[in-house]
GROMACS .gro file of C-alpha atoms in nm:
model
  443
    1MET     CA    1   8.346  19.105  -4.444
    2SER     CA    2   8.252  18.987  -4.102
    3ARG     CA    3   8.436  19.124  -3.803
    4THR     CA    4   8.558  18.889  -3.534
    5PRO     CA    5   8.411  18.984  -3.198
    6LYS     CA    6   8.655  19.139  -2.953
    7LYS     CA    7   8.741  18.947  -2.646
    8PRO     CA    8   8.629  19.112  -2.324
    9LYS     CA    9   8.911  19.277  -2.126
   10THR     CA   10   9.009  19.091  -1.818
   11THR     CA   11   9.072  19.300  -1.509
   12THR     CA   12   9.345  19.207  -1.271
   13ASN     CA   13   9.395  19.329  -0.919
   14VAL     CA   14   9.670  19.586  -0.888
   15ILE     CA   15   9.740  19.479  -0.529
   16LYS     CA   16   9.902  19.135  -0.506
   17PRO     CA   17   9.838  18.895  -0.216
   18ASN     CA   18  10.197  18.926  -0.101
   19GLU     CA   19  10.164  19.305  -0.084
   20VAL     CA   20   9.841  19.325   0.114
   21LEU     CA   21  10.006  19.194   0.431
   22SER     CA   22  10.273  19.464   0.407
   23ILE     CA   23  10.006  19.729   0.352
   24ARG     CA   24   9.810  19.609   0.652
   25LYS     CA   25  10.124  19.615   0.869
   26ILE     CA   26  10.227  19.964   0.764
   27VAL     CA   27   9.881  20.115   0.805
   28LYS     CA   28   9.839  19.950   1.148
   29SER     CA   29  10.166  20.101   1.266
   30GLN     CA   30  10.050  20.443   1.145
   31ILE     CA   31   9.720  20.408   1.330
   32LEU     CA   32   9.885  20.298   1.650
   33ASP     CA   33  10.154  20.567   1.639
   34PRO     CA   34  10.019  20.896   1.793
   35ALA     CA   35  10.281  21.095   1.598
   36SER     CA   36  10.197  20.942   1.263
   37ASN     CA   37   9.982  21.243   1.173
   38PRO     CA   38  10.088  21.608   1.223
   39PHE     CA   39   9.958  21.753   1.549
   40ARG     CA   40   9.670  21.993   1.488
   41GLY     CA   41   9.557  22.276   1.709
   42SER     CA   42   9.691  22.409   2.039
   43PRO     CA   43  10.002  22.573   1.885
   44LYS     CA   44  10.096  22.752   2.213
   45GLU     CA   45  10.084  22.435   2.421
   46PHE     CA   46  10.284  22.246   2.155
   47SER     CA   47  10.551  22.518   2.146
   48ASP     CA   48  10.573  22.512   2.527
   49VAL     CA   49  10.642  22.139   2.537
   50LEU     CA   50  10.880  22.163   2.243
   51TYR     CA   51  11.069  22.450   2.413
   52LEU     CA   52  11.093  22.252   2.736
   53PHE     CA   53  11.244  21.950   2.558
   54ARG     CA   54  11.471  22.159   2.332
   55ARG     CA   55  11.626  22.348   2.628
   56ALA     CA   56  11.698  22.018   2.803
   57ILE     CA   57  11.857  21.855   2.495
   58GLU     CA   58  12.045  22.146   2.347
   59ASN     CA   59  12.136  22.355   2.654
   60GLY     CA   60  12.130  22.089   2.927
   61GLU     CA   61  11.869  22.279   3.130
   62SER     CA   62  11.679  22.081   3.392
   63ASN     CA   63  11.313  22.145   3.446
   64SER     CA   64  10.979  21.985   3.534
   65ALA     CA   65  10.623  22.042   3.416
   66LEU     CA   66  10.278  21.892   3.407
   67LEU     CA   67  10.063  21.853   3.089
   68ILE     CA   68   9.704  21.848   3.199
   69GLY     CA   69   9.398  21.783   2.986
   70PRO     CA   70   9.089  21.559   2.956
   71ARG     CA   71   9.113  21.216   2.797
   72GLY     CA   72   9.115  21.229   2.424
   73SER     CA   73   9.240  21.585   2.406
   74GLY     CA   74   9.568  21.483   2.239
   75LYS     CA   75   9.822  21.493   2.524
   76SER     CA   76  10.017  21.187   2.413
   77THR     CA   77   9.997  21.292   2.047
   78LEU     CA   78  10.138  21.635   2.133
   79VAL     CA   79  10.429  21.487   2.329
   80GLU     CA   80  10.517  21.224   2.065
   81THR     CA   81  10.493  21.483   1.789
   82ALA     CA   82  10.728  21.713   1.977
   83ILE     CA   83  10.978  21.430   2.023
   84LYS     CA   84  10.955  21.340   1.652
   85SER     CA   85  11.007  21.706   1.559
   86LEU     CA   86  11.326  21.723   1.771
   87GLN     CA   87  11.442  21.397   1.625
   88ASP     CA   88  11.419  21.542   1.273
   89ASP     CA   89  11.574  21.884   1.323
   90CYS     CA   90  11.779  21.871   1.649
   91GLU     CA   91  12.141  21.753   1.604
   92ALA     CA   92  12.182  21.693   1.975
   93PHE     CA   93  11.886  21.457   1.994
   94ASP     CA   94  12.105  21.145   1.949
   95ASP     CA   95  12.287  21.244   2.266
   96SER     CA   96  11.966  21.237   2.472
   97VAL     CA   97  11.755  20.953   2.619
   98ILE     CA   98  11.377  20.933   2.643
   99VAL     CA   99  11.243  20.738   2.943
  100ARG     CA  100  10.874  20.651   2.929
  101LEU     CA  101  10.684  20.539   3.240
  102ASN     CA  102  10.314  20.467   3.281
  103GLY     CA  103  10.123  20.467   3.608
  104TYR     CA  104   9.917  20.170   3.497
  105VAL     CA  105  10.225  19.960   3.424
  106HIS     CA  106  10.471  20.084   3.689
  107THR     CA  107  10.240  20.049   3.986
  108ASP     CA  108  10.506  20.104   4.252
  109ASP     CA  109  10.847  20.268   4.274
  110ARG     CA  110  11.025  19.935   4.253
  111LEU     CA  111  10.880  19.860   3.909
  112ALA     CA  112  10.938  20.219   3.800
  113LEU     CA  113  11.309  20.200   3.894
  114LYS     CA  114  11.341  19.875   3.701
  115GLY     CA  115  11.186  20.044   3.401
  116ILE     CA  116  11.426  20.342   3.426
  117ALA     CA  117  11.731  20.115   3.467
  118THR     CA  118  11.632  19.905   3.166
  119GLN     CA  119  11.568  20.206   2.940
  120LEU     CA  120  11.887  20.383   3.054
  121GLN     CA  121  12.082  20.060   3.004
  122LEU     CA  122  12.251  20.091   3.338
  123GLU     CA  123  12.511  19.845   3.465
  124ASN     CA  124  12.273  19.662   3.695
  125ALA     CA  125  12.031  19.589   3.412
  126VAL     CA  126  12.080  19.290   3.184
  127GLY     CA  127  11.811  19.267   2.920
  128ASP     CA  128  11.475  19.305   3.093
  129LYS     CA  129  11.611  19.196   3.436
  130VAL     CA  130  11.732  19.443   3.694
  131PHE     CA  131  11.944  19.321   3.986
  132GLY     CA  132  11.959  19.465   4.335
  133SER     CA  133  11.714  19.584   4.599
  134PHE     CA  134  11.496  19.892   4.573
  135ALA     CA  135  11.735  20.096   4.790
  136GLU     CA  136  12.039  19.984   4.592
  137ASN     CA  137  11.872  20.062   4.260
  138LEU     CA  138  11.762  20.406   4.381
  139THR     CA  139  12.108  20.489   4.517
  140PHE     CA  140  12.273  20.368   4.195
  141LEU     CA  141  12.028  20.572   3.982
  142LEU     CA  142  12.092  20.892   4.180
  143GLN     CA  143  12.464  20.844   4.163
  144CYS     CA  144  12.447  20.802   3.786
  145LEU     CA  145  12.244  21.119   3.753
  146SER     CA  146  12.436  21.330   3.998
  147GLN     CA  147  12.774  21.248   3.846
  148GLY     CA  148  12.685  21.428   3.526
  149ASP     CA  149  12.701  21.793   3.421
  150ARG     CA  150  12.554  22.003   3.140
  151GLU     CA  151  12.847  21.968   2.909
  152HIS     CA  152  12.943  21.601   2.940
  153SER     CA  153  12.617  21.418   3.019
  154LYS     CA  154  12.336  21.298   2.804
  155SER     CA  155  12.007  21.474   2.863
  156VAL     CA  156  11.733  21.250   2.999
  157ILE     CA  157  11.369  21.327   2.940
  158PHE     CA  158  11.129  21.147   3.175
  159ILE     CA  159  10.771  21.115   3.049
  160LEU     CA  160  10.530  20.997   3.318
  161ASN     CA  161  10.196  20.897   3.174
  162GLU     CA  162   9.905  20.883   3.421
  163PHE     CA  163  10.110  21.102   3.653
  164ASP     CA  164   9.840  21.105   3.923
  165LEU     CA  165   9.891  20.732   3.981
  166PHE     CA  166  10.258  20.790   4.071
  167CYS     CA  167  10.132  21.018   4.349
  168HIS     CA  168   9.982  20.714   4.523
  169HIS     CA  169  10.322  20.541   4.551
  170GLN     CA  170  10.449  20.503   4.907
  171ASN     CA  171  10.614  20.824   5.029
  172GLN     CA  172  10.629  20.945   4.662
  173THR     CA  173  10.997  20.853   4.672
  174LEU     CA  174  11.047  20.840   4.295
  175LEU     CA  175  10.881  21.174   4.229
  176TYR     CA  176  11.073  21.341   4.517
  177ASN     CA  177  11.413  21.224   4.383
  178LEU     CA  178  11.335  21.306   4.014
  179PHE     CA  179  11.215  21.659   4.102
  180ASP     CA  180  11.505  21.706   4.342
  181VAL     CA  181  11.762  21.619   4.068
  182ALA     CA  182  11.585  21.848   3.823
  183GLN     CA  183  11.574  22.139   4.069
  184SER     CA  184  11.933  22.106   4.185
  185ALA     CA  185  12.055  22.078   3.823
  186GLN     CA  186  12.278  21.784   3.918
  187ALA     CA  187  12.221  21.641   3.571
  188PRO     CA  188  12.033  21.768   3.260
  189ILE     CA  189  11.696  21.602   3.308
  190CYS     CA  190  11.344  21.706   3.219
  191VAL     CA  191  11.043  21.556   3.395
  192LEU     CA  192  10.704  21.589   3.219
  193GLY     CA  193  10.398  21.443   3.391
  194ILE     CA  194  10.088  21.375   3.178
  195THR     CA  195   9.751  21.356   3.358
  196CYS     CA  196   9.381  21.423   3.321
  197ARG     CA  197   9.336  21.540   3.680
  198LYS     CA  198   9.327  21.915   3.733
  199ASP     CA  199   9.374  21.872   4.103
  200VAL     CA  200   9.688  21.656   4.067
  201THR     CA  201   9.909  21.907   4.257
  202ASP     CA  202   9.690  21.858   4.564
  203LEU     CA  203   9.802  21.493   4.564
  204LEU     CA  204  10.173  21.587   4.600
  205GLU     CA  205  10.335  21.584   4.940
  206LYS     CA  206  10.478  21.917   5.062
  207ARG     CA  207  10.837  21.806   5.021
  208VAL     CA  208  10.767  21.695   4.664
  209MET     CA  209  10.571  22.009   4.580
  210SER     CA  210  10.859  22.225   4.706
  211ARG     CA  211  11.085  22.074   4.442
  212PHE     CA  212  10.839  22.091   4.155
  213SER     CA  213  10.870  22.389   3.923
  214ASN     CA  214  10.488  22.435   3.935
  215ARG     CA  215  10.483  22.478   3.558
  216GLN     CA  216  10.149  22.356   3.420
  217ILE     CA  217  10.044  22.325   3.055
  218HIS     CA  218   9.669  22.287   3.006
  219LEU     CA  219   9.539  22.124   2.688
  220TYR     CA  220   9.182  22.124   2.571
  221PRO     CA  221   9.010  21.939   2.282
  222GLN     CA  222   9.022  22.113   1.952
  223ALA     CA  223   8.706  22.305   1.888
  224PHE     CA  224   8.565  22.372   1.539
  225GLU     CA  225   8.330  22.655   1.452
  226THR     CA  226   8.076  22.418   1.291
  227LEU     CA  227   8.003  22.046   1.290
  228GLU     CA  228   8.061  22.039   0.914
  229GLU     CA  229   8.416  22.163   0.967
  230GLY     CA  230   8.479  21.899   1.228
  231VAL     CA  231   8.347  21.624   0.998
  232ARG     CA  232   8.568  21.745   0.711
  233ASN     CA  233   8.867  21.740   0.946
  234ARG     CA  234   8.776  21.384   1.053
  235ILE     CA  235   8.754  21.265   0.691
  236GLN     CA  236   9.092  21.414   0.612
  237LEU     CA  237   9.240  21.249   0.918
  238CYS     CA  238   9.098  20.916   0.805
  239ILE     CA  239   9.261  20.960   0.463
  240ASN     CA  240   9.592  21.049   0.622
  241LEU     CA  241   9.595  20.747   0.852
  242LEU     CA  242   9.502  20.499   0.581
  243SER     CA  243   9.731  20.636   0.303
  244LEU     CA  244  10.077  20.509   0.225
  245SER     CA  245  10.374  20.741   0.196
  246SER     CA  246  10.645  20.728  -0.066
  247LYS     CA  247  10.878  20.583   0.199
  248ASP     CA  248  10.661  20.273   0.242
  249LYS     CA  249  10.808  20.066  -0.037
  250ILE     CA  250  10.897  19.751   0.152
  251ASN     CA  251  10.755  19.467  -0.063
  252ILE     CA  252  10.519  19.719  -0.223
  253SER     CA  253  10.554  19.857  -0.573
  254ALA     CA  254  10.514  20.226  -0.659
  255ALA     CA  255  10.210  20.143  -0.875
  256THR     CA  256  10.046  19.964  -0.575
  257VAL     CA  257  10.113  20.270  -0.345
  258ALA     CA  258   9.956  20.509  -0.600
  259HIS     CA  259   9.659  20.277  -0.651
  260TRP     CA  260   9.600  20.225  -0.280
  261ASN     CA  261   9.612  20.599  -0.204
  262ALA     CA  262   9.367  20.673  -0.489
  263GLU     CA  263   9.128  20.409  -0.358
  264VAL     CA  264   9.152  20.541  -0.003
  265GLU     CA  265   9.075  20.897  -0.124
  266SER     CA  266   8.770  20.774  -0.316
  267LEU     CA  267   8.658  20.543  -0.033
  268CYS     CA  268   8.668  20.813   0.235
  269HIS     CA  269   8.434  21.032   0.024
  270ASN     CA  270   8.188  20.746  -0.035
  271PRO     CA  271   7.846  20.833   0.112
  272THR     CA  272   7.835  20.515   0.321
  273VAL     CA  273   8.180  20.577   0.471
  274THR     CA  274   8.107  20.946   0.521
  275ASP     CA  275   7.789  20.864   0.714
  276CYS     CA  276   7.982  20.624   0.940
  277LEU     CA  277   8.244  20.891   1.015
  278LYS     CA  278   7.973  21.153   1.078
  279GLN     CA  279   7.786  20.929   1.319
  280MET     CA  280   8.111  20.852   1.503
  281TYR     CA  281   8.205  21.219   1.523
  282TYR     CA  282   7.865  21.322   1.654
  283THR     CA  283   7.899  21.056   1.927
  284SER     CA  284   8.262  21.129   2.016
  285ASN     CA  285   8.515  21.371   1.865
  286CYS     CA  286   8.804  21.187   2.032
  287GLU     CA  287   9.076  21.092   1.783
  288ARG     CA  288   9.146  20.767   1.971
  289THR     CA  289   8.793  20.647   1.887
  290LEU     CA  290   8.864  20.695   1.514
  291ARG     CA  291   9.198  20.515   1.538
  292ASN     CA  292   9.040  20.218   1.713
  293PHE     CA  293   8.770  20.209   1.449
  294LEU     CA  294   9.024  20.214   1.161
  295LEU     CA  295   9.229  19.945   1.330
  296LEU     CA  296   8.936  19.708   1.307
  297VAL     CA  297   8.863  19.813   0.947
  298ILE     CA  298   9.221  19.751   0.821
  299SER     CA  299   9.231  19.420   1.007
  300ARG     CA  300   8.977  19.282   0.761
  301LEU     CA  301   9.239  19.272   0.485
  302ASP     CA  302   9.395  18.929   0.416
  303ASP     CA  303   9.509  18.713   0.129
  304ASN     CA  304   9.151  18.664   0.008
  305LYS     CA  305   9.047  19.032   0.060
  306LEU     CA  306   9.291  19.261  -0.107
  307GLU     CA  307   9.104  19.596  -0.084
  308LEU     CA  308   8.872  19.777   0.148
  309CYS     CA  309   8.512  19.856   0.053
  310PRO     CA  310   8.234  20.068   0.208
  311SER     CA  311   8.065  19.765   0.364
  312ASP     CA  312   8.374  19.713   0.579
  313PHE     CA  313   8.316  20.054   0.740
  314SER     CA  314   7.943  19.999   0.791
  315GLU     CA  315   7.986  19.650   0.939
  316VAL     CA  316   8.256  19.764   1.184
  317SER     CA  317   8.045  20.067   1.276
  318LYS     CA  318   7.750  19.840   1.361
  319GLN     CA  319   7.981  19.619   1.564
  320LEU     CA  320   8.116  19.915   1.764
  321HIS     CA  321   7.781  20.085   1.817
  322ARG     CA  322   7.611  19.767   1.920
  323ASN     CA  323   7.393  19.813   2.225
  324LEU     CA  324   7.604  19.752   2.534
  325ARG     CA  325   7.304  19.640   2.737
  326VAL     CA  326   7.228  19.369   2.475
  327ALA     CA  327   7.588  19.247   2.496
  328MET     CA  328   7.558  19.232   2.877
  329ALA     CA  329   7.225  19.044   2.852
  330GLU     CA  330   7.394  18.781   2.633
  331GLY     CA  331   7.623  18.705   2.922
  332LEU     CA  332   7.344  18.623   3.169
  333SER     CA  333   7.246  18.273   3.276
  334VAL     CA  334   6.947  18.108   3.117
  335LEU     CA  335   6.744  18.161   3.440
  336GLU     CA  336   6.828  18.534   3.449
  337LEU     CA  337   6.737  18.570   3.078
  338CYS     CA  338   6.404  18.398   3.158
  339LEU     CA  339   6.346  18.655   3.428
  340LEU     CA  340   6.390  18.933   3.174
  341ILE     CA  341   6.143  18.760   2.939
  342ALA     CA  342   5.896  18.729   3.226
  343MET     CA  343   5.934  19.101   3.303
  344MET     CA  344   5.890  19.184   2.931
  345HIS     CA  345   5.561  18.994   2.921
  346GLN     CA  346   5.455  19.147   3.252
  347ASN     CA  347   5.498  19.494   3.094
  348GLU     CA  348   5.301  19.390   2.786
  349ILE     CA  349   5.006  19.269   2.995
  350PHE     CA  350   4.991  19.556   3.248
  351ASP     CA  351   5.100  19.841   3.017
  352PHE     CA  352   5.445  19.891   3.170
  353ALA     CA  353   5.321  19.922   3.527
  354PRO     CA  354   5.588  19.861   3.801
  355PHE     CA  355   5.632  19.502   3.916
  356ASN     CA  356   5.786  19.320   4.211
  357PHE     CA  357   5.966  18.989   4.253
  358GLU     CA  358   5.645  18.798   4.340
  359MET     CA  359   5.476  18.899   4.016
  360VAL     CA  360   5.776  18.798   3.806
  361PHE     CA  361   5.820  18.469   3.995
  362ASN     CA  362   5.455  18.373   3.942
  363ARG     CA  363   5.489  18.441   3.568
  364LEU     CA  364   5.805  18.230   3.557
  365LEU     CA  365   5.622  17.949   3.737
  366LYS     CA  366   5.344  17.955   3.473
  367PHE     CA  367   5.604  17.924   3.198
  368GLU     CA  368   5.771  17.639   3.383
  369GLN     CA  369   5.443  17.453   3.430
  370HIS     CA  370   5.306  17.493   3.077
  371SER     CA  371   5.607  17.520   2.845
  372SER     CA  372   5.936  17.418   2.996
  373LYS     CA  373   6.038  17.064   3.070
  374THR     CA  374   6.398  17.141   3.148
  375MET     CA  375   6.377  17.419   3.408
  376ASN     CA  376   6.372  17.346   3.777
  377VAL     CA  377   6.259  17.668   3.950
  378ASP     CA  378   6.382  17.714   4.304
  379ARG     CA  379   6.261  18.032   4.479
  380GLN     CA  380   6.591  18.123   4.649
  381VAL     CA  381   6.792  18.070   4.332
  382VAL     CA  382   6.544  18.281   4.132
  383PHE     CA  383   6.562  18.559   4.393
  384LYS     CA  384   6.941  18.561   4.364
  385GLY     CA  385   6.907  18.598   3.987
  386PHE     CA  386   6.659  18.885   4.043
  387GLU     CA  387   6.912  19.060   4.274
  388HIS     CA  388   7.184  19.019   4.013
  389LEU     CA  389   6.966  19.186   3.752
  390LYS     CA  390   6.920  19.474   3.998
  391ALA     CA  391   7.296  19.500   4.049
  392LEU     CA  392   7.347  19.516   3.674
  393GLU     CA  393   7.083  19.796   3.660
  394PHE     CA  394   6.858  19.600   3.419
  395ILE     CA  395   6.580  19.681   3.664
  396LYS     CA  396   6.554  19.997   3.870
  397PRO     CA  397   6.354  20.041   4.196
  398VAL     CA  398   6.066  20.286   4.185
  399SER     CA  399   6.147  20.416   4.534
  400SER     CA  400   6.430  20.380   4.786
  401SER     CA  401   6.205  20.295   5.078
  402SER     CA  402   6.360  20.040   5.317
  403GLN     CA  403   6.033  19.962   5.495
  404VAL     CA  404   5.908  19.730   5.219
  405LEU     CA  405   6.020  19.369   5.202
  406LYS     CA  406   6.258  19.300   4.912
  407GLU     CA  407   6.015  19.056   4.753
  408PHE     CA  408   5.751  19.328   4.733
  409GLN     CA  409   5.966  19.625   4.633
  410MET     CA  410   5.845  19.770   4.299
  411PHE     CA  411   6.075  19.795   3.995
  412ASN     CA  412   6.078  19.914   3.634
  413LEU     CA  413   6.241  19.726   3.351
  414MET     CA  414   6.522  19.930   3.187
  415LEU     CA  415   6.537  19.719   2.868
  416VAL     CA  416   6.292  19.742   2.577
  417THR     CA  417   6.135  19.445   2.403
  418ASP     CA  418   6.362  19.464   2.099
  419GLU     CA  419   6.675  19.456   2.314
  420ILE     CA  420   6.564  19.144   2.504
  421ARG     CA  421   6.470  18.962   2.185
  422GLU     CA  422   6.799  19.057   2.022
  423ALA     CA  423   6.981  18.906   2.319
  424VAL     CA  424   6.770  18.591   2.287
  425ASN     CA  425   6.853  18.566   1.919
  426ASN     CA  426   7.230  18.592   1.982
  427TYR     CA  427   7.235  18.369   2.291
  428GLN     CA  428   7.438  18.051   2.231
  429GLY     CA  429   7.278  17.725   2.342
  430LEU     CA  430   6.948  17.870   2.457
  431PRO     CA  431   6.672  17.605   2.497
  432THR     CA  432   6.417  17.622   2.216
  433GLU     CA  433   6.118  17.667   2.444
  434VAL     CA  434   6.281  17.978   2.604
  435SER     CA  435   6.339  18.132   2.262
  436GLN     CA  436   5.980  18.057   2.159
  437TRP     CA  437   5.852  18.211   2.483
  438ALA     CA  438   6.041  18.535   2.413
  439PHE     CA  439   5.880  18.571   2.066
  440SER     CA  440   5.535  18.434   2.149
  441ASP     CA  441   5.223  18.650   2.153
  442TYR     CA  442   5.082  18.472   2.455
  443THR     CA  443   5.209  18.559   2.797
   0.00000   0.00000   0.00000
């Protein structure tokens, strides 16, 4: 009796097209949220900030402090994690207000006051518009703060990112008044400045410094005993940022959440992905670098691409680690790129000996006479292009002597042949004869 052959099993994607957009949105929000992952390391500094906020919210105590640390050390993550912790376990949190200011956004006291009025929903603020002059807004703000007390007022926590930039505001009026209110305990407010400058207190005026509590919390990047430990921590962080929690069920089935998390776990231990994360960690152990990297990776998902694969990580890694000098060379004019090619051939002929403008100009003239029918070489224009390459540090002078005429000053080329040819390959609209000149054996 003959057996009928079995039909091959058809595999179907667990993740549906309508779910992948929700997954991408949720994961992006996790990556962009500093408090999306539990804060690791620096327990003393975390408890200091948490204590500062808790006393202001629960007991109405006013205070001021500075959180100081290098970029990428986790200052913003620490602050946002502390706020999230209070939001979860502090009953009085709903009776408090968090006001966030940034020195890059609020470039003067007028903009800062508008930001405060909008976030506090004061009477002179309607939507994003704030009415009144700077003096009126400042007076109104101080009156609102001074009329409160510990028992009947909402606590206000001011978080000033890039605190050192606020020190450059005229007369430091905003800082003076905030610190003055905090010191005099007119209202329960806490002022926390976040900065990467250790000498930030030297920027404060005497009258401002006299009202500052002088409390400083120093934060340093988390150090691991071995590189292997740091890499393992980085892989686990990658898994945490890409995984979905049980709460993320908007337009996503439980089966899809389980499947996605299993795939993320397997993907992050794939040798290709592990190598990308290792290379990134050896270059920079800053968590922000990893988040920016994952943001590009997750953005590759769409209706036609429902799941991530190792090639996504490797391609994004190549994109991020692309030679910056090559990218800059691609933005040069055709004439300036021809100058680089002439310098490259000059190095090939004379075994990387230093050159001057006259040597490069003569080589460019030979190319124009024998190969190019489109270039019109003008000496002054070419010299301006040569000076631009010097300003971009594509060429570096051998000596700083000012006694030699500029045309005869000797230079070294700071780009290698492969970098120049890669820029030529990627250059849009480059004449064919120029491209052939870059890859030709003759010079």
